[in-house]
PDB file of C-alpha atoms and ligand atoms in Angstrom:
ATOM      1  CA  UNK A   1      85.601-235.087-124.688  1.00 77.00           C
ATOM      2  CA  UNK A   2      84.387-236.947-127.658  1.00 94.00           C
ATOM      3  CA  UNK A   3      81.831-235.125-129.731  1.00 98.00           C
ATOM      4  CA  UNK A   4      81.360-235.204-133.509  1.00 98.00           C
ATOM      5  CA  UNK A   5      79.680-231.956-133.934  1.00 98.00           C
ATOM      6  CA  UNK A   6      82.543-230.285-132.081  1.00 98.00           C
ATOM      7  CA  UNK A   7      84.790-232.226-134.015  1.00 98.00           C
ATOM      8  CA  UNK A   8      82.936-230.504-137.292  1.00 98.00           C
ATOM      9  CA  UNK A   9      83.431-227.308-135.688  1.00 98.00           C
ATOM     10  CA  UNK A  10      87.168-227.738-135.625  1.00 97.00           C
ATOM     11  CA  UNK A  11      87.366-229.014-138.903  1.00 97.00           C
ATOM     12  CA  UNK A  12      88.737-232.401-137.983  1.00 97.00           C
ATOM     13  CA  UNK A  13      85.544-234.127-139.772  1.00 97.00           C
ATOM     14  CA  UNK A  14      84.681-232.482-142.848  1.00 98.00           C
ATOM     15  CA  UNK A  15      80.977-231.260-143.504  1.00 98.00           C
ATOM     16  CA  UNK A  16      79.411-229.312-146.173  1.00 98.00           C
ATOM     17  CA  UNK A  17      79.191-226.168-144.482  1.00 98.00           C
ATOM     18  CA  UNK A  18      76.942-223.184-145.449  1.00 98.00           C
ATOM     19  CA  UNK A  19      77.304-220.795-142.665  1.00 97.00           C
ATOM     20  CA  UNK A  20      79.820-219.608-140.224  1.00 97.00           C
ATOM     21  CA  UNK A  21      80.106-216.884-138.138  1.00 96.00           C
ATOM     22  CA  UNK A  22      81.705-215.793-134.841  1.00 96.00           C
ATOM     23  CA  UNK A  23      78.897-218.149-132.424  1.00 96.00           C
ATOM     24  CA  UNK A  24      77.600-220.840-134.959  1.00 98.00           C
ATOM     25  CA  UNK A  25      77.998-222.991-137.710  1.00 98.00           C
ATOM     26  CA  UNK A  26      75.658-224.196-140.499  1.00 98.00           C
ATOM     27  CA  UNK A  27      76.325-227.328-142.394  1.00 98.00           C
ATOM     28  CA  UNK A  28      73.988-229.709-144.639  1.00 98.00           C
ATOM     29  CA  UNK A  29      72.664-233.054-142.748  1.00 99.00           C
ATOM     30  CA  UNK A  30      74.677-236.213-143.776  1.00 98.00           C
ATOM     31  CA  UNK A  31      71.056-237.735-144.119  1.00 98.00           C
ATOM     32  CA  UNK A  32      68.680-235.510-145.656  1.00 98.00           C
ATOM     33  CA  UNK A  33      64.990-235.916-144.482  1.00 98.00           C
ATOM     34  CA  UNK A  34      63.723-233.216-146.768  1.00 98.00           C
ATOM     35  CA  UNK A  35      65.156-231.931-150.002  1.00 98.00           C
ATOM     36  CA  UNK A  36      66.738-229.122-147.535  1.00 98.00           C
ATOM     37  CA  UNK A  37      68.000-230.438-144.472  1.00 98.00           C
ATOM     38  CA  UNK A  38      70.781-228.447-142.406  1.00 98.00           C
ATOM     39  CA  UNK A  39      71.889-228.233-139.238  1.00 99.00           C
ATOM     40  CA  UNK A  40      72.675-225.110-136.990  1.00 98.00           C
ATOM     41  CA  UNK A  41      75.080-225.434-134.315  1.00 98.00           C
ATOM     42  CA  UNK A  42      76.882-223.132-131.499  1.00 98.00           C
ATOM     43  CA  UNK A  43      80.634-223.595-132.001  1.00 98.00           C
ATOM     44  CA  UNK A  44      80.905-223.831-128.120  1.00 98.00           C
ATOM     45  CA  UNK A  45      79.791-227.421-126.879  1.00 98.00           C
ATOM     46  CA  UNK A  46      76.345-227.572-125.125  1.00 98.00           C
ATOM     47  CA  UNK A  47      75.012-230.822-125.141  1.00 98.00           C
ATOM     48  CA  UNK A  48      70.834-230.410-125.016  1.00 98.00           C
ATOM     49  CA  UNK A  49      68.271-227.803-124.758  1.00 98.00           C
ATOM     50  CA  UNK A  50      68.424-228.948-121.109  1.00 98.00           C
ATOM     51  CA  UNK A  51      71.795-227.266-120.486  1.00 98.00           C
ATOM     52  CA  UNK A  52      71.041-223.813-121.959  1.00 98.00           C
ATOM     53  CA  UNK A  53      71.021-220.986-119.224  1.00 98.00           C
ATOM     54  CA  UNK A  54      69.750-217.692-119.456  1.00 98.00           C
ATOM     55  CA  UNK A  55      73.451-216.800-120.456  1.00 97.00           C
ATOM     56  CA  UNK A  56      72.902-218.438-123.702  1.00 98.00           C
ATOM     57  CA  UNK A  57      69.929-216.504-124.747  1.00 97.00           C
ATOM     58  CA  UNK A  58      71.354-214.442-127.182  1.00 97.00           C
ATOM     59  CA  UNK A  59      73.152-217.688-128.853  1.00 97.00           C
ATOM     60  CA  UNK A  60      70.022-219.484-129.030  1.00 97.00           C
ATOM     61  CA  UNK A  61      68.445-216.773-130.902  1.00 97.00           C
ATOM     62  CA  UNK A  62      71.390-216.396-133.252  1.00 97.00           C
ATOM     63  CA  UNK A  63      70.794-220.292-134.056  1.00 98.00           C
ATOM     64  CA  UNK A  64      67.353-219.044-135.159  1.00 98.00           C
ATOM     65  CA  UNK A  65      68.208-215.999-137.008  1.00 98.00           C
ATOM     66  CA  UNK A  66      70.752-217.816-138.875  1.00 98.00           C
ATOM     67  CA  UNK A  67      68.632-220.614-139.884  1.00 98.00           C
ATOM     68  CA  UNK A  68      65.706-218.092-140.800  1.00 98.00           C
ATOM     69  CA  UNK A  69      68.328-216.031-143.151  1.00 98.00           C
ATOM     70  CA  UNK A  70      69.356-219.362-144.745  1.00 98.00           C
ATOM     71  CA  UNK A  71      65.794-220.409-145.597  1.00 98.00           C
ATOM     72  CA  UNK A  72      65.374-216.932-147.391  1.00 98.00           C
ATOM     73  CA  UNK A  73      68.170-217.293-149.176  1.00 98.00           C
ATOM     74  CA  UNK A  74      67.432-220.721-150.454  1.00 98.00           C
ATOM     75  CA  UNK A  75      64.069-219.439-151.539  1.00 98.00           C
ATOM     76  CA  UNK A  76      62.075-221.735-149.270  1.00 98.00           C
ATOM     77  CA  UNK A  77      60.802-218.971-146.585  1.00 98.00           C
ATOM     78  CA  UNK A  78      57.545-218.224-148.638  1.00 98.00           C
ATOM     79  CA  UNK A  79      56.735-221.928-149.055  1.00 98.00           C
ATOM     80  CA  UNK A  80      57.823-222.635-145.259  1.00 98.00           C
ATOM     81  CA  UNK A  81      60.084-224.814-143.471  1.00 98.00           C
ATOM     82  CA  UNK A  82      60.338-226.414-140.234  1.00 98.00           C
ATOM     83  CA  UNK A  83      62.931-226.048-137.276  1.00 98.00           C
ATOM     84  CA  UNK A  84      63.466-228.491-134.898  1.00 98.00           C
ATOM     85  CA  UNK A  85      65.764-229.261-131.664  1.00 98.00           C
ATOM     86  CA  UNK A  86      65.201-232.771-130.507  1.00 98.00           C
ATOM     87  CA  UNK A  87      66.139-233.533-127.089  1.00 98.00           C
ATOM     88  CA  UNK A  88      67.326-236.802-125.571  1.00 98.00           C
ATOM     89  CA  UNK A  89      65.313-240.055-125.955  1.00 98.00           C
ATOM     90  CA  UNK A  90      62.109-239.345-126.352  1.00 98.00           C
ATOM     91  CA  UNK A  91      63.016-236.301-128.920  1.00 98.00           C
ATOM     92  CA  UNK A  92      64.906-238.218-130.690  1.00 98.00           C
ATOM     93  CA  UNK A  93      68.134-236.705-130.142  1.00 98.00           C
ATOM     94  CA  UNK A  94      70.917-238.719-131.162  1.00 98.00           C
ATOM     95  CA  UNK A  95      74.221-236.386-131.418  1.00 98.00           C
ATOM     96  CA  UNK A  96      74.536-234.463-128.068  1.00 98.00           C
ATOM     97  CA  UNK A  97      75.702-231.478-129.055  1.00 98.00           C
ATOM     98  CA  UNK A  98      72.956-228.643-129.673  1.00 98.00           C
ATOM     99  CA  UNK A  99      71.469-228.358-133.027  1.00 98.00           C
ATOM    100  CA  UNK A 100      68.934-226.793-134.692  1.00 98.00           C
ATOM    101  CA  UNK A 101      67.066-228.782-137.854  1.00 98.00           C
ATOM    102  CA  UNK A 102      66.132-226.815-140.700  1.00 98.00           C
ATOM    103  CA  UNK A 103      64.022-228.815-142.948  1.00 98.00           C
ATOM    104  CA  UNK A 104      62.321-227.589-146.122  1.00 98.00           C
ATOM    105  CA  UNK A 105      61.330-228.492-149.831  1.00 98.00           C
ATOM    106  CA  UNK A 106      58.386-230.367-149.196  1.00 98.00           C
ATOM    107  CA  UNK A 107      54.870-230.560-147.172  1.00 98.00           C
ATOM    108  CA  UNK A 108      56.027-231.911-143.796  1.00 98.00           C
ATOM    109  CA  UNK A 109      53.294-233.803-141.616  1.00 96.00           C
ATOM    110  CA  UNK A 110      52.235-232.674-138.462  1.00 97.00           C
ATOM    111  CA  UNK A 111      52.350-234.155-135.772  1.00 96.00           C
ATOM    112  CA  UNK A 112      55.926-235.786-136.126  1.00 93.00           C
ATOM    113  CA  UNK A 113      56.295-239.622-135.730  1.00 84.00           C
TER     114      UNK A 113
HETATM  115  P1  5GP B   1      69.299-235.571-133.950  1.00 58.62           P
HETATM  116  O1  5GP B   1      68.563-236.966-134.038  1.00 58.62           O
HETATM  117  O2  5GP B   1      70.299-235.531-132.671  1.00 58.62           O
HETATM  118  O3  5GP B   1      68.043-234.378-133.627  1.00 58.62           O
HETATM  119  O4  5GP B   1      70.213-235.384-135.128  1.00 58.62           O
HETATM  120  C1  5GP B   1      71.421-235.835-135.594  1.00 58.62           C
HETATM  121  C2  5GP B   1      71.363-235.333-136.995  1.00 58.62           C
HETATM  122  O5  5GP B   1      73.132-235.403-137.127  1.00 58.62           O
HETATM  123  C3  5GP B   1      70.874-236.045-137.864  1.00 58.62           C
HETATM  124  O6  5GP B   1      69.826-235.731-138.812  1.00 58.62           O
HETATM  125  C4  5GP B   1      71.976-237.095-138.601  1.00 58.62           C
HETATM  126  O7  5GP B   1      71.682-237.349-139.898  1.00 58.62           O
HETATM  127  C5  5GP B   1      72.986-235.975-138.325  1.00 58.62           C
HETATM  128  N1  5GP B   1      74.423-236.374-138.665  1.00 58.62           N
HETATM  129  C6  5GP B   1      74.668-237.516-137.927  1.00 58.62           C
HETATM  130  N2  5GP B   1      76.421-237.381-138.101  1.00 58.62           N
HETATM  131  C7  5GP B   1      76.475-236.787-138.973  1.00 58.62           C
HETATM  132  C8  5GP B   1      77.912-236.235-139.635  1.00 58.62           C
HETATM  133  O8  5GP B   1      78.915-236.633-139.345  1.00 58.62           O
HETATM  134  N3  5GP B   1      77.399-235.191-140.958  1.00 58.62           N
HETATM  135  C9  5GP B   1      76.561-234.034-140.844  1.00 58.62           C
HETATM  136  N4  5GP B   1      76.695-233.380-141.504  1.00 58.62           N
HETATM  137  N5  5GP B   1      75.165-234.575-140.127  1.00 58.62           N
HETATM  138  C10 5GP B   1      75.415-235.885-139.285  1.00 58.62           C
HETATM  139 ZN1   ZN B   2      80.071-230.989-129.097  1.00 58.62          ZN
END
């Protein structure tokens, strides 16, 4: 299987890493859509939100907690930020390894385009 984010996990492709623990890594998005744009991904390959099972509950929560801690450390938690997981075509997903976007540093429009 050829997965871009699995390659980032294994170190085959470089990324500006901002977080690593037993279960997940965080790194800056290569094409930032906000002054702060980071991605948090499980180390284990999971393609989309559709592929999450109840066994992944802790892992999914882990991504949220890691992103929230990073937002706090970056000083954006009071101003606010957005966490997003795109799923499949209509969701705008382009990389099929689960990832949580953290967007911050500007006022974000709602609804999204
Ligand atoms: P999606 O559209 O699947 O929700 O988000 C994929 C994200 O991955 C995009 O924001 C895109 O800029 C980012 N991305 C794609 N390739 C790379 C890469 O090689 N390195 C990093 N750091 N981000 C990437
Ligand atoms: Zn993968």
